PDB file of C-alpha atoms in Angstrom:
ATOM      1  CA  MET A  12      72.008  95.765  67.351  1.00 56.00           C
ATOM      2  CA  VAL A  13      69.972  98.521  65.692  1.00 51.00           C
ATOM      3  CA  ARG A  14      66.859  96.407  66.041  1.00 55.00           C
ATOM      4  CA  SER A  15      67.527  95.885  69.754  1.00 52.00           C
ATOM      5  CA  VAL A  16      68.004  99.605  70.334  1.00 43.00           C
ATOM      6  CA  ALA A  17      64.771 100.371  68.478  1.00 46.00           C
ATOM      7  CA  LEU A  18      62.930  97.754  70.516  1.00 46.00           C
ATOM      8  CA  LEU A  19      64.321  99.183  73.746  1.00 42.00           C
ATOM      9  CA  ALA A  20      63.316 102.704  72.713  1.00 39.00           C
ATOM     10  CA  ALA A  21      59.796 101.512  71.904  1.00 38.00           C
ATOM     11  CA  CYS A  22      59.531  99.804  75.283  1.00 37.00           C
ATOM     12  CA  LEU A  23      60.718 102.913  77.100  1.00 35.00           C
ATOM     13  CA  LEU A  24      58.222 105.050  75.172  1.00 36.00           C
ATOM     14  CA  TRP A  25      55.413 102.627  76.013  1.00 38.00           C
ATOM     15  CA  ALA A  26      56.404 102.632  79.680  1.00 36.00           C
ATOM     16  CA  ALA A  27      56.500 106.435  79.785  1.00 37.00           C
ATOM     17  CA  THR A  28      53.105 106.660  78.091  1.00 38.00           C
ATOM     18  CA  ALA A  29      51.597 104.092  80.457  1.00 40.00           C
ATOM     19  CA  GLN A  30      52.987 105.947  83.464  1.00 39.00           C
ATOM     20  CA  ALA A  31      51.555 109.264  82.220  1.00 42.00           C
ATOM     21  CA  GLN A  32      48.168 107.674  81.638  1.00 54.00           C
ATOM     22  CA  SER A  33      48.165 106.111  85.108  1.00 81.00           C
ATOM     23  CA  ALA A  34      48.654 109.509  86.793  1.00 95.00           C
ATOM     24  CA  CYS A  35      45.668 111.661  87.737  1.00 97.00           C
ATOM     25  CA  ARG A  36      45.802 115.225  86.458  1.00 98.00           C
ATOM     26  CA  LEU A  37      42.464 116.417  87.886  1.00 98.00           C
ATOM     27  CA  ALA A  38      40.132 115.406  90.707  1.00 98.00           C
ATOM     28  CA  LEU A  39      36.880 117.254  89.977  1.00 98.00           C
ATOM     29  CA  VAL A  40      33.968 117.443  92.411  1.00 98.00           C
ATOM     30  CA  LEU A  41      30.630 118.821  91.232  1.00 98.00           C
ATOM     31  CA  ALA A  42      28.253 120.128  93.926  1.00 98.00           C
ATOM     32  CA  LEU A  43      24.604 120.693  92.926  1.00 98.00           C
ATOM     33  CA  ASP A  44      22.167 122.918  94.823  1.00 97.00           C
ATOM     34  CA  VAL A  45      18.961 121.125  95.881  1.00 97.00           C
ATOM     35  CA  SER A  46      17.833 123.635  98.507  1.00 97.00           C
ATOM     36  CA  SER A  47      14.187 124.667  98.812  1.00 96.00           C
ATOM     37  CA  SER A  48      14.650 127.525  96.323  1.00 95.00           C
ATOM     38  CA  VAL A  49      15.096 124.943  93.544  1.00 97.00           C
ATOM     39  CA  ASP A  50      11.762 123.555  92.362  1.00 97.00           C
ATOM     40  CA  ALA A  51      11.170 120.203  90.646  1.00 97.00           C
ATOM     41  CA  GLU A  52      11.400 121.595  87.109  1.00 98.00           C
ATOM     42  CA  GLU A  53      14.614 123.459  87.925  1.00 97.00           C
ATOM     43  CA  TYR A  54      16.115 120.340  89.461  1.00 97.00           C
ATOM     44  CA  ALA A  55      15.299 118.397  86.299  1.00 98.00           C
ATOM     45  CA  LEU A  56      17.097 121.060  84.251  1.00 98.00           C
ATOM     46  CA  GLN A  57      20.157 120.660  86.494  1.00 98.00           C
ATOM     47  CA  ARG A  58      20.111 116.871  86.286  1.00 98.00           C
ATOM     48  CA  THR A  59      19.675 116.627  82.533  1.00 98.00           C
ATOM     49  CA  GLY A  60      21.926 119.626  81.914  1.00 98.00           C
ATOM     50  CA  LEU A  61      24.806 118.141  83.881  1.00 98.00           C
ATOM     51  CA  ALA A  62      24.513 114.785  82.111  1.00 98.00           C
ATOM     52  CA  ALA A  63      24.382 116.517  78.708  1.00 98.00           C
ATOM     53  CA  ALA A  64      27.367 118.731  79.540  1.00 98.00           C
ATOM     54  CA  LEU A  65      29.528 115.747  80.479  1.00 98.00           C
ATOM     55  CA  ASP A  66      28.366 114.016  77.304  1.00 98.00           C
ATOM     56  CA  ALA A  67      29.237 116.973  75.044  1.00 98.00           C
ATOM     57  CA  ASP A  68      31.790 116.178  72.346  1.00 98.00           C
ATOM     58  CA  GLU A  69      34.157 118.968  73.356  1.00 98.00           C
ATOM     59  CA  VAL A  70      34.091 117.915  77.014  1.00 98.00           C
ATOM     60  CA  ARG A  71      34.713 114.263  76.152  1.00 98.00           C
ATOM     61  CA  HIS A  72      37.609 115.294  73.947  1.00 97.00           C
ATOM     62  CA  ALA A  73      39.109 117.438  76.722  1.00 97.00           C
ATOM     63  CA  ILE A  74      38.816 114.572  79.216  1.00 98.00           C
ATOM     64  CA  LEU A  75      40.367 111.898  77.012  1.00 98.00           C
ATOM     65  CA  THR A  76      43.094 113.833  75.201  1.00 95.00           C
ATOM     66  CA  GLY A  77      44.526 116.052  77.908  1.00 89.00           C
ATOM     67  CA  ALA A  78      48.213 115.619  78.704  1.00 89.00           C
ATOM     68  CA  GLY A  79      49.480 114.554  82.107  1.00 91.00           C
ATOM     69  CA  GLY A  80      47.053 111.814  83.056  1.00 97.00           C
ATOM     70  CA  TYR A  81      43.366 111.118  83.533  1.00 97.00           C
ATOM     71  CA  VAL A  82      40.412 112.984  85.081  1.00 98.00           C
ATOM     72  CA  THR A  83      38.454 111.552  87.987  1.00 98.00           C
ATOM     73  CA  LEU A  84      34.965 112.776  88.912  1.00 98.00           C
ATOM     74  CA  ALA A  85      32.573 112.766  91.869  1.00 98.00           C
ATOM     75  CA  VAL A  86      29.151 114.460  92.143  1.00 98.00           C
ATOM     76  CA  TYR A  87      27.008 115.299  95.165  1.00 98.00           C
ATOM     77  CA  GLU A  88      23.907 117.297  96.037  1.00 98.00           C
ATOM     78  CA  TRP A  89      23.776 119.812  98.877  1.00 98.00           C
ATOM     79  CA  SER A  90      21.269 121.963 100.715  1.00 97.00           C
ATOM     80  CA  GLY A  91      21.083 122.241 104.529  1.00 95.00           C
ATOM     81  CA  PHE A  92      23.648 121.648 107.260  1.00 95.00           C
ATOM     82  CA  HIS A  93      23.523 117.829 107.090  1.00 94.00           C
ATOM     83  CA  GLN A  94      21.782 117.390 103.745  1.00 96.00           C
ATOM     84  CA  HIS A  95      24.463 116.047 101.402  1.00 97.00           C
ATOM     85  CA  LYS A  96      23.965 113.133  99.038  1.00 97.00           C
ATOM     86  CA  LEU A  97      26.771 111.521  97.041  1.00 98.00           C
ATOM     87  CA  GLN A  98      25.222 110.789  93.651  1.00 98.00           C
ATOM     88  CA  LEU A  99      28.377 109.652  91.843  1.00 98.00           C
ATOM     89  CA  ASP A 100      31.359 108.312  93.752  1.00 98.00           C
ATOM     90  CA  TRP A 101      34.871 108.689  92.334  1.00 98.00           C
ATOM     91  CA  ILE A 102      35.125 107.362  88.804  1.00 98.00           C
ATOM     92  CA  ALA A 103      38.232 107.559  86.616  1.00 98.00           C
ATOM     93  CA  LEU A 104      37.151 108.859  83.206  1.00 98.00           C
ATOM     94  CA  THR A 105      39.752 106.966  81.220  1.00 98.00           C
ATOM     95  CA  SER A 106      37.571 105.896  78.276  1.00 98.00           C
ATOM     96  CA  HIS A 107      34.331 106.665  76.479  1.00 98.00           C
ATOM     97  CA  ALA A 108      32.792 103.696  78.290  1.00 98.00           C
ATOM     98  CA  GLU A 109      33.593 105.222  81.692  1.00 98.00           C
ATOM     99  CA  ILE A 110      32.195 108.590  80.593  1.00 98.00           C
ATOM    100  CA  ASP A 111      29.064 106.771  79.395  1.00 98.00           C
ATOM    101  CA  ARG A 112      28.706 105.208  82.860  1.00 98.00           C
ATOM    102  CA  ALA A 113      28.989 108.592  84.535  1.00 98.00           C
ATOM    103  CA  VAL A 114      26.518 110.218  82.117  1.00 98.00           C
ATOM    104  CA  ALA A 115      23.968 107.461  82.723  1.00 98.00           C
ATOM    105  CA  ALA A 116      24.332 107.765  86.505  1.00 98.00           C
ATOM    106  CA  LEU A 117      23.809 111.531  86.388  1.00 98.00           C
ATOM    107  CA  ALA A 118      20.860 111.313  84.005  1.00 98.00           C
ATOM    108  CA  GLY A 119      19.207 108.842  86.386  1.00 97.00           C
ATOM    109  CA  MET A 120      19.727 110.788  89.626  1.00 98.00           C
ATOM    110  CA  GLU A 121      16.820 111.021  92.050  1.00 97.00           C
ATOM    111  CA  ARG A 122      16.623 114.169  94.138  1.00 97.00           C
ATOM    112  CA  SER A 123      17.778 113.673  97.723  1.00 95.00           C
ATOM    113  CA  HIS A 124      16.190 116.702  99.474  1.00 95.00           C
ATOM    114  CA  ASP A 125      13.838 119.529  98.569  1.00 94.00           C
ATOM    115  CA  ASP A 126      12.824 121.416 101.725  1.00 94.00           C
ATOM    116  CA  PHE A 127      16.049 122.550 103.397  1.00 96.00           C
ATOM    117  CA  PRO A 128      17.849 125.923 103.406  1.00 97.00           C
ATOM    118  CA  THR A 129      21.037 127.013 101.625  1.00 97.00           C
ATOM    119  CA  SER A 130      24.161 126.050 103.597  1.00 98.00           C
ATOM    120  CA  ILE A 131      27.125 126.687 101.327  1.00 98.00           C
ATOM    121  CA  GLY A 132      29.815 126.408 104.002  1.00 98.00           C
ATOM    122  CA  PRO A 133      28.873 122.837 104.970  1.00 98.00           C
ATOM    123  CA  ALA A 134      28.537 122.008 101.255  1.00 98.00           C
ATOM    124  CA  ILE A 135      32.135 123.070 100.634  1.00 98.00           C
ATOM    125  CA  GLY A 136      33.238 121.184 103.751  1.00 98.00           C
ATOM    126  CA  TYR A 137      31.599 118.028 102.425  1.00 98.00           C
ATOM    127  CA  GLY A 138      33.476 118.476  99.169  1.00 98.00           C
ATOM    128  CA  ALA A 139      36.740 118.771 101.119  1.00 98.00           C
ATOM    129  CA  THR A 140      36.115 115.463 102.892  1.00 97.00           C
ATOM    130  CA  LEU A 141      35.284 113.862  99.554  1.00 98.00           C
ATOM    131  CA  LEU A 142      38.569 115.064  98.067  1.00 98.00           C
ATOM    132  CA  LYS A 143      40.483 113.850 101.121  1.00 96.00           C
ATOM    133  CA  ARG A 144      39.440 110.250 100.494  1.00 96.00           C
ATOM    134  CA  GLY A 145      39.756 110.591  96.721  1.00 96.00           C
ATOM    135  CA  PRO A 146      42.745 109.795  94.511  1.00 96.00           C
ATOM    136  CA  ALA A 147      45.941 111.829  94.606  1.00 96.00           C
ATOM    137  CA  CYS A 148      45.830 114.204  91.644  1.00 97.00           C
ATOM    138  CA  GLU A 149      47.889 117.109  90.370  1.00 96.00           C
ATOM    139  CA  ARG A 150      44.898 119.472  90.583  1.00 97.00           C
ATOM    140  CA  ARG A 151      41.864 119.344  92.870  1.00 98.00           C
ATOM    141  CA  VAL A 152      38.734 121.355  92.103  1.00 98.00           C
ATOM    142  CA  ILE A 153      35.317 121.752  93.720  1.00 98.00           C
ATOM    143  CA  ASP A 154      32.650 123.165  91.443  1.00 97.00           C
ATOM    144  CA  VAL A 155      29.715 124.685  93.384  1.00 98.00           C
ATOM    145  CA  SER A 156      26.514 125.583  91.539  1.00 98.00           C
ATOM    146  CA  GLY A 157      23.635 127.431  93.157  1.00 97.00           C
ATOM    147  CA  ASP A 158      20.967 130.115  92.903  1.00 97.00           C
ATOM    148  CA  GLY A 159      21.208 131.740  96.340  1.00 96.00           C
ATOM    149  CA  VAL A 160      23.428 132.986  99.146  1.00 97.00           C
ATOM    150  CA  ASN A 161      24.184 131.137 102.363  1.00 96.00           C
ATOM    151  CA  ASN A 162      21.238 131.480 104.759  1.00 94.00           C
ATOM    152  CA  TYR A 163      21.806 128.799 107.374  1.00 93.00           C
ATOM    153  CA  ARG A 164      24.769 127.993 109.644  1.00 91.00           C
ATOM    154  CA  TYR A 165      28.333 128.846 108.667  1.00 96.00           C
ATOM    155  CA  GLY A 166      29.413 130.218 105.305  1.00 96.00           C
ATOM    156  CA  PRO A 167      32.337 129.583 102.939  1.00 98.00           C
ATOM    157  CA  ARG A 168      34.866 131.619 104.946  1.00 96.00           C
ATOM    158  CA  GLU A 169      34.492 129.317 107.925  1.00 97.00           C
ATOM    159  CA  ALA A 170      34.792 126.279 105.669  1.00 98.00           C
ATOM    160  CA  TYR A 171      38.063 127.600 104.252  1.00 98.00           C
ATOM    161  CA  ARG A 172      39.393 128.118 107.772  1.00 96.00           C
ATOM    162  CA  HIS A 173      38.487 124.710 109.145  1.00 96.00           C
ATOM    163  CA  PHE A 174      38.701 122.232 106.251  1.00 97.00           C
ATOM    164  CA  PRO A 175      41.816 121.142 104.292  1.00 95.00           C
ATOM    165  CA  LEU A 176      41.281 123.403 101.294  1.00 97.00           C
ATOM    166  CA  ASN A 177      44.532 125.354 100.978  1.00 94.00           C
ATOM    167  CA  ASP A 178      45.519 123.623  97.728  1.00 96.00           C
ATOM    168  CA  VAL A 179      41.975 123.239  96.392  1.00 98.00           C
ATOM    169  CA  THR A 180      40.371 125.533  93.800  1.00 98.00           C
ATOM    170  CA  VAL A 181      36.663 126.264  94.252  1.00 98.00           C
ATOM    171  CA  ASN A 182      34.818 127.534  91.188  1.00 98.00           C
ATOM    172  CA  GLY A 183      31.215 128.659  90.908  1.00 98.00           C
ATOM    173  CA  LEU A 184      28.275 128.294  88.567  1.00 98.00           C
ATOM    174  CA  VAL A 185      25.831 131.036  89.507  1.00 98.00           C
ATOM    175  CA  ILE A 186      22.202 130.620  88.447  1.00 98.00           C
ATOM    176  CA  LEU A 187      20.490 134.001  88.293  1.00 97.00           C
ATOM    177  CA  GLY A 188      16.881 134.262  89.402  1.00 94.00           C
ATOM    178  CA  ASP A 189      15.099 135.518  92.496  1.00 88.00           C
ATOM    179  CA  ASP A 190      18.173 136.363  94.595  1.00 92.00           C
ATOM    180  CA  PRO A 191      19.787 139.619  93.363  1.00 90.00           C
ATOM    181  CA  GLY A 192      22.817 139.191  95.619  1.00 95.00           C
ATOM    182  CA  VAL A 193      23.936 135.742  94.476  1.00 97.00           C
ATOM    183  CA  LEU A 194      26.416 136.927  91.835  1.00 97.00           C
ATOM    184  CA  SER A 195      28.384 139.227  94.123  1.00 98.00           C
ATOM    185  CA  TYR A 196      28.174 136.710  96.968  1.00 98.00           C
ATOM    186  CA  TYR A 197      29.774 133.926  94.951  1.00 98.00           C
ATOM    187  CA  GLY A 198      32.450 136.305  93.731  1.00 97.00           C
ATOM    188  CA  ALA A 199      33.338 137.556  97.204  1.00 98.00           C
ATOM    189  CA  GLU A 200      32.750 134.451  99.334  1.00 98.00           C
ATOM    190  CA  VAL A 201      32.740 131.225  97.318  1.00 98.00           C
ATOM    191  CA  LEU A 202      35.578 131.533  94.793  1.00 98.00           C
ATOM    192  CA  HIS A 203      38.807 130.219  96.289  1.00 98.00           C
ATOM    193  CA  GLY A 204      42.291 129.261  95.198  1.00 97.00           C
ATOM    194  CA  THR A 205      44.540 129.659  92.198  1.00 92.00           C
ATOM    195  CA  GLY A 206      42.700 130.401  88.962  1.00 94.00           C
ATOM    196  CA  ALA A 207      39.229 130.308  90.563  1.00 97.00           C
ATOM    197  CA  PHE A 208      36.493 131.494  88.214  1.00 98.00           C
ATOM    198  CA  MET A 209      32.756 131.781  87.863  1.00 97.00           C
ATOM    199  CA  VAL A 210      30.304 131.039  85.059  1.00 98.00           C
ATOM    200  CA  VAL A 211      26.836 132.583  85.045  1.00 98.00           C
ATOM    201  CA  ALA A 212      23.584 131.020  83.834  1.00 98.00           C
ATOM    202  CA  ASN A 213      20.688 133.407  83.263  1.00 97.00           C
ATOM    203  CA  GLY A 214      18.182 131.035  84.821  1.00 97.00           C
ATOM    204  CA  PHE A 215      18.051 127.245  84.962  1.00 97.00           C
ATOM    205  CA  ASP A 216      17.242 127.095  81.229  1.00 98.00           C
ATOM    206  CA  GLU A 217      20.882 128.056  80.594  1.00 98.00           C
ATOM    207  CA  PHE A 218      22.341 125.580  83.088  1.00 98.00           C
ATOM    208  CA  ARG A 219      23.358 123.049  80.440  1.00 98.00           C
ATOM    209  CA  GLU A 220      25.230 125.613  78.337  1.00 98.00           C
ATOM    210  CA  ALA A 221      26.940 127.158  81.364  1.00 98.00           C
ATOM    211  CA  MET A 222      27.985 123.787  82.767  1.00 98.00           C
ATOM    212  CA  THR A 223      29.397 122.696  79.405  1.00 98.00           C
ATOM    213  CA  LYS A 224      31.542 125.833  79.211  1.00 98.00           C
ATOM    214  CA  LYS A 225      32.708 125.440  82.786  1.00 98.00           C
ATOM    215  CA  LEU A 226      33.617 121.753  82.495  1.00 98.00           C
ATOM    216  CA  TYR A 227      35.570 122.420  79.315  1.00 98.00           C
ATOM    217  CA  ARG A 228      37.500 125.237  80.945  1.00 97.00           C
ATOM    218  CA  GLU A 229      38.165 123.315  84.187  1.00 96.00           C
ATOM    219  CA  ILE A 230      39.320 120.166  82.451  1.00 97.00           C
ATOM    220  CA  ASN A 231      41.650 122.093  80.150  1.00 94.00           C
ATOM    221  CA  ASP A 232      42.898 124.239  83.054  1.00 88.00           C
ATOM    222  CA  ILE A 233      42.250 127.397  81.040  1.00 81.00           C
ATOM    223  CA  ILE A 234      43.074 130.582  82.928  1.00 62.00           C
ATOM    224  CA  LEU A 235      41.565 133.567  81.128  1.00 58.00           C
ATOM    225  CA  GLY A 236      42.934 136.079  83.614  1.00 46.00           C
ATOM    226  CA  ARG A 237      43.382 136.593  87.296  1.00 42.00           C
ATOM    227  CA  VAL A 238      40.262 137.044  89.406  1.00 43.00           C
ATOM    228  CA  PRO A 239      40.106 140.640  90.683  1.00 41.00           C
ATOM    229  CA  PRO A 240      41.213 140.877  94.329  1.00 36.00           C
ATOM    230  CA  ALA A 241      37.714 141.759  95.535  1.00 38.00           C
ATOM    231  CA  LEU A 242      36.385 138.559  93.982  1.00 39.00           C
ATOM    232  CA  HIS A 243      39.231 136.203  94.827  1.00 40.00           C
ATOM    233  CA  ARG A 244      40.037 135.119  98.331  1.00 41.00           C
ATOM    234  CA  ARG A 245      42.279 132.452  99.756  1.00 39.00           C
ATOM    235  CA  ALA A 246      42.019 130.603 102.997  1.00 37.00           C
ATOM    236  CA  PRO A 247      43.760 132.491 105.810  1.00 37.00           C
ATOM    237  CA  GLY A 248      47.314 131.266 106.320  1.00 34.00           C
TER     238      GLY A 248
END
């Protein structure tokens, strides 16, 4: 009798663990700037930096040991109004082997565009459509990196009005350089949703370090403090 109860308890524990592992805790979309302000060397720093950040020990650990289910990832490049390229379609990062696959795909990316303007609104809209056809997850996050402000067609505010983004968090990775207004622009226009935050890279040379910090924080759902009202906006209700 005792043995049967123990066996039943073990089976129930296994079933509960399997169910938790089969749930998705985070759908994460990474959006990389490939507008004309990003030269070939800077693009290479983004490509290799992103692959290295995902491959970092602390990021792998956060992906594979977090409670509540698995992390799924998609990556695309953006620039002009129609210039969006899906570089990594949804992949469930449930093992080191799956992370290895994603790292290899990102390390081998070939740039999709290099002579179009900066259209952040359409970039966010593309991310929304990607999330819509993605897996159902407890949290959904779009991570926009860039070195400039919107300069062609509609901006983030219009995207938040017209795309299904009410329950989506949009974070930013700002790359400082030639555009002095990019930091305040991302804070006022791009950040969106509960717990939205921004990480700053002082040039493309710091992209790898900044992306590693941001991935670790996003995957662990670390909230260091509320975004000040002037820097945190939600979609109009």
